[in-house]
PDB file of C-alpha atoms in Angstrom:
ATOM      1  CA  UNK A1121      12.268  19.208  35.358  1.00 69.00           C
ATOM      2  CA  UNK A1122       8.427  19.171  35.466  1.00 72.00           C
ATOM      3  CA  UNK A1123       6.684  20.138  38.686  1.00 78.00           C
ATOM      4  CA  UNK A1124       5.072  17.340  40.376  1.00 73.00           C
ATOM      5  CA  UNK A1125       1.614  16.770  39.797  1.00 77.00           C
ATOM      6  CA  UNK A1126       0.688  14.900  42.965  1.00 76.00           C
ATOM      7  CA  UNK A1127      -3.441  13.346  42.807  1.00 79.00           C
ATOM      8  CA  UNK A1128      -4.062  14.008  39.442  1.00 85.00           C
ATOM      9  CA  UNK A1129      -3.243  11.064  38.083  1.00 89.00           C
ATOM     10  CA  UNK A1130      -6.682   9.834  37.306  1.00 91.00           C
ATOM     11  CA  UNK A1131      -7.660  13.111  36.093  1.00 93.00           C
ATOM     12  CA  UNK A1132      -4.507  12.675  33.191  1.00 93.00           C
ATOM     13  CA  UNK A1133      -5.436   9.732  32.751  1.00 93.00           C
ATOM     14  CA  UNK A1134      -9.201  10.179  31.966  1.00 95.00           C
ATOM     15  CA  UNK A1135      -7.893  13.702  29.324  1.00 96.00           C
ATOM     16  CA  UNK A1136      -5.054  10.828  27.779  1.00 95.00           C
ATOM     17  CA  UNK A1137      -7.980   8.449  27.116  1.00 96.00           C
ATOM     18  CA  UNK A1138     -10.271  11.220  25.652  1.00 96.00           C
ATOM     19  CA  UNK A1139      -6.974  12.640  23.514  1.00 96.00           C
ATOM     20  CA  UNK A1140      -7.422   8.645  22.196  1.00 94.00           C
ATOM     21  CA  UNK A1141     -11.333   8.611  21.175  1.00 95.00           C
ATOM     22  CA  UNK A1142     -11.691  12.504  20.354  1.00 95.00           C
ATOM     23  CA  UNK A1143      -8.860  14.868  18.483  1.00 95.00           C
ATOM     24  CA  UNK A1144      -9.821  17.802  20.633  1.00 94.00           C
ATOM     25  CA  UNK A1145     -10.173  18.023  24.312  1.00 96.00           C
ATOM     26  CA  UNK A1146     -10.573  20.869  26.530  1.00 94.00           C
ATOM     27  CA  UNK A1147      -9.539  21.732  29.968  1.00 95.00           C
ATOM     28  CA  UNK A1148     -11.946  24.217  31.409  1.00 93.00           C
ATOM     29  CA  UNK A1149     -11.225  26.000  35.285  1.00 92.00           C
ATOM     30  CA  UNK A1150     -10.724  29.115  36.705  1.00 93.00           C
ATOM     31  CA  UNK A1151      -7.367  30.243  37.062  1.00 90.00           C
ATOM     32  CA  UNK A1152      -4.984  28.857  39.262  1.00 89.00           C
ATOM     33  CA  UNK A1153      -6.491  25.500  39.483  1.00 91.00           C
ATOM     34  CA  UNK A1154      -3.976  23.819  37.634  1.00 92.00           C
ATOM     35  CA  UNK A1155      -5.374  23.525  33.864  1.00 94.00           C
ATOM     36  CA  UNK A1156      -2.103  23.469  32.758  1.00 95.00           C
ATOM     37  CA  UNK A1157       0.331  21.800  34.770  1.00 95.00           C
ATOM     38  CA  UNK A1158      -2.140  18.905  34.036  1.00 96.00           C
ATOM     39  CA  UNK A1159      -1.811  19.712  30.625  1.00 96.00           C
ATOM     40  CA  UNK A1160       1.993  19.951  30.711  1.00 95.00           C
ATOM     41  CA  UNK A1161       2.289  15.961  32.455  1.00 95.00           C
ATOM     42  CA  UNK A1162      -0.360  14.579  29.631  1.00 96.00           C
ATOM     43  CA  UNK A1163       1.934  16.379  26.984  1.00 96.00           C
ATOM     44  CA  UNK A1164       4.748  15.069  27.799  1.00 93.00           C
ATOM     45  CA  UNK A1165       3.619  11.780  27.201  1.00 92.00           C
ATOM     46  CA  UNK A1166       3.089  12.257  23.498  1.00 93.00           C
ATOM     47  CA  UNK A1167       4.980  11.273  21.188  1.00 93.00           C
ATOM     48  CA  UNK A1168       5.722  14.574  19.264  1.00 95.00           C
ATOM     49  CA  UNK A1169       3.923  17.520  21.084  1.00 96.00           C
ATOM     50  CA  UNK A1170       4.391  21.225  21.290  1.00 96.00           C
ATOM     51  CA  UNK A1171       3.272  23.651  23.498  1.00 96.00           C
ATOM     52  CA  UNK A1172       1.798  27.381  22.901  1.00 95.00           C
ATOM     53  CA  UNK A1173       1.107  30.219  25.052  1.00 94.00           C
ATOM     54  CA  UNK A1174      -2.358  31.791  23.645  1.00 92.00           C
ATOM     55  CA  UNK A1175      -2.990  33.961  26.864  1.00 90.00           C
ATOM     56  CA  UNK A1176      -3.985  37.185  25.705  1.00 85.00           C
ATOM     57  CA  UNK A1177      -4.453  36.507  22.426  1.00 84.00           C
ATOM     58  CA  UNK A1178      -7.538  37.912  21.035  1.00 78.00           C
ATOM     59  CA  UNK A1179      -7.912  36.638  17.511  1.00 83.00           C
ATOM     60  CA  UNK A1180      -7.323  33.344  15.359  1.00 84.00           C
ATOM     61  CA  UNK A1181      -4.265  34.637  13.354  1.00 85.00           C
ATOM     62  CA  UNK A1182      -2.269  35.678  16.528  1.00 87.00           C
ATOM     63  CA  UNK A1183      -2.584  32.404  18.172  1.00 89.00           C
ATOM     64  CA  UNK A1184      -1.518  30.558  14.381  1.00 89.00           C
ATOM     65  CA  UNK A1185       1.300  33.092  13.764  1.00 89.00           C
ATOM     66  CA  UNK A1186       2.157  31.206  17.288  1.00 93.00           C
ATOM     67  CA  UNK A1187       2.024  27.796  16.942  1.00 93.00           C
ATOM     68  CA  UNK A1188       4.024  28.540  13.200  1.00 92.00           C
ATOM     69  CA  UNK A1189       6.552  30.017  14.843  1.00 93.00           C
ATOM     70  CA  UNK A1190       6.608  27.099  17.924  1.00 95.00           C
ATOM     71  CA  UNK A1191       6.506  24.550  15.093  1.00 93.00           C
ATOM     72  CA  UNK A1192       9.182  26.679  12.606  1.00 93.00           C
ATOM     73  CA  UNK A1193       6.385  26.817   9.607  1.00 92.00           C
ATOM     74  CA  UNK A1194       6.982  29.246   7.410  1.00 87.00           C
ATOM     75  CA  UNK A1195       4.426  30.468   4.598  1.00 83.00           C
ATOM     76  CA  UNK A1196       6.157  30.136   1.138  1.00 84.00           C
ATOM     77  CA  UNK A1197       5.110  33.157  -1.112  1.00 88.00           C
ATOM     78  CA  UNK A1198       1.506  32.851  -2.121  1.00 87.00           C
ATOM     79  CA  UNK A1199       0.811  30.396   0.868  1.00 86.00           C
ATOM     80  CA  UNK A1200      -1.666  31.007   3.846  1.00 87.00           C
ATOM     81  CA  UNK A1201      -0.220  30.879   6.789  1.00 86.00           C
ATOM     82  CA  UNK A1202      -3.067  28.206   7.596  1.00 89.00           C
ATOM     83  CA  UNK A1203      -2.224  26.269   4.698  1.00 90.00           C
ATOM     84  CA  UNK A1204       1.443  25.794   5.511  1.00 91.00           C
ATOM     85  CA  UNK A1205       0.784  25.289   9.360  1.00 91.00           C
ATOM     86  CA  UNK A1206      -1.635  22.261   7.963  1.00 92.00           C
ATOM     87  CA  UNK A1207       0.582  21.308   5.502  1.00 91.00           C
ATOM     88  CA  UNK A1208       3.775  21.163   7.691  1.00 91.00           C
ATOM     89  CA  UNK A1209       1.205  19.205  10.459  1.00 93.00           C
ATOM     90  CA  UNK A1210      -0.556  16.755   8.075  1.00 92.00           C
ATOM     91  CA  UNK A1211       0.360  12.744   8.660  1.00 91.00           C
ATOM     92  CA  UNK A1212       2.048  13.583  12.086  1.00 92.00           C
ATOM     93  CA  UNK A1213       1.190  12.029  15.573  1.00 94.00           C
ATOM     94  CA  UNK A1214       1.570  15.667  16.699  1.00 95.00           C
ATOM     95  CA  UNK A1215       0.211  17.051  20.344  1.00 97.00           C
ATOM     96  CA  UNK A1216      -0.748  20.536  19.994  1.00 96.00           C
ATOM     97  CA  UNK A1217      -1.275  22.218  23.561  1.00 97.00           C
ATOM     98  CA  UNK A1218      -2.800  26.232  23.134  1.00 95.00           C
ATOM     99  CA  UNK A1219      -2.674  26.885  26.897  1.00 95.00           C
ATOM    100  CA  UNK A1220      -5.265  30.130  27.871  1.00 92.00           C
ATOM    101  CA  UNK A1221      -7.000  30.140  24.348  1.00 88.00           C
ATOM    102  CA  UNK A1222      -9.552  32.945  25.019  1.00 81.00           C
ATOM    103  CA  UNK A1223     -13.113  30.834  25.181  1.00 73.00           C
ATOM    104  CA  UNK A1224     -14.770  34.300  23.687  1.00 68.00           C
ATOM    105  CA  UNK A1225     -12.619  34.540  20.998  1.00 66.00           C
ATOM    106  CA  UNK A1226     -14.073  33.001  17.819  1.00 64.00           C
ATOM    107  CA  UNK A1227     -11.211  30.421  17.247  1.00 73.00           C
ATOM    108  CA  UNK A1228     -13.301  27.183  17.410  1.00 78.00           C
ATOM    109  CA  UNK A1229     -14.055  27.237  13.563  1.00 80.00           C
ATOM    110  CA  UNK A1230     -10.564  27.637  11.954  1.00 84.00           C
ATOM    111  CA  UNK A1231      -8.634  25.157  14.310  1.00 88.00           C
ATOM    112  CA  UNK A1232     -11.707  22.327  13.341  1.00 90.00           C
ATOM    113  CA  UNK A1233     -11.061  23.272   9.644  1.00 89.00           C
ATOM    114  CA  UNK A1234      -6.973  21.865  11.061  1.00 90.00           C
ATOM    115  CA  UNK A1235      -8.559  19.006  12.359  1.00 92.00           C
ATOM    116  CA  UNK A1236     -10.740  17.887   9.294  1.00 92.00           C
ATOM    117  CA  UNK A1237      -7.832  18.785   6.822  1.00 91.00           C
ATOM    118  CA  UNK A1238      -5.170  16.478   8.438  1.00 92.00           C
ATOM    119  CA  UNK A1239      -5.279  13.267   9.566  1.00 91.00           C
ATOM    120  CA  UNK A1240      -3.096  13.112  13.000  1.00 93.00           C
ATOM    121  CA  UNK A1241      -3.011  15.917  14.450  1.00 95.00           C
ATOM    122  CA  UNK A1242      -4.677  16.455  18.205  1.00 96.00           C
ATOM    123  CA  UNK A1243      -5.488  19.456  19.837  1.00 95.00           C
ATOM    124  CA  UNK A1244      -5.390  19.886  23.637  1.00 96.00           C
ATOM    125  CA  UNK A1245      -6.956  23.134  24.791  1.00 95.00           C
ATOM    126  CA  UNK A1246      -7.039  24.882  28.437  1.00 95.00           C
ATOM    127  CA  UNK A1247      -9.141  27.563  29.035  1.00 91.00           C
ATOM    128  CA  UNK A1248     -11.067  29.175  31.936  1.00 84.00           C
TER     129      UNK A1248
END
C-alpha cells in the first residue's frame, strides 16, 4: 500500500498536467522533502509506468543498464543497450520515473536522444 500523501494534491496534479503538455518533468528539492513519494502517487496513475532507483549512480550507462533491467530489455548481439531500451519503449504510453538522477551527472543528452527517438514515452525525473 502507498503511503499517504496528505496536501499534495494540487502539487500532483499541476506535475500530471505538465507530464500531459511536456514528455519530461522534473522534481527538484532537497532531500527529505518528499520528491518522491509525490512522484510515486503521480506514477501510479499511469497507465504503464516503471520506477528506477538512480541514487548514486554516477554515469548514463549505469542508470540505462537500470531501467533495462526494471523493464527486462535485453541487448541482442550487436545491439546497444540504448538501442534495445528504445526499441523495447517505442509506441508505448510508458511512465518512466529515475528517482535521485544525479543533476551533475551528464545524463540530460542521452535520455532526450530516448525522447526524440520514440514517440510515447515520458520521463519523470526527481532530483535535489
Amino acid at each position: 500500500m502507498l503511503t499517504p500523501c496528505h496536501g499534495r494534491e494540487a502539487v500532483q496534479e499541476a506535475i500530471a498536467a505538465a507530464l500531459e503538455r511536456s514528455r519530461w518533468v522534473s522534481i527538484i528539492g532537497p532531500p527529505g522533502s518528499g520528491k518522491s513519494l509525490v512522484a510515486r502517487h503521480v506514477a501510479e496513475t499511469a497507465k504503464e509506468w516503471v520506477w528506477v532507483d538512480a541514487r548514486h549512480q554516477r554515469d548514463h550507462d549505469s542508470v540505462l543498464r537500470r531501467v533495462s533491467r526494471a523493464l527486462g530489455v535485453e541487448a541482442a548481439p550487436g545491439d546497444s543497450p540504448a538501442g534495445a531500451l528504445t526499441r523495447a519503449v517505442d509506441g508505448r504510453d510508458l511512465l518512466l520515473v529515475l528517482d535521485g538522477l544525479d543533476p551533475d551527472a551528464a545524463h540530460g543528452a542521452a535520455w532526450e536522444t530516448l525522447l526524440d527517438t520514440t514517440t510515447d514515452v515520458r520521463l519523470l525525473v526527481t532530483a535535489v
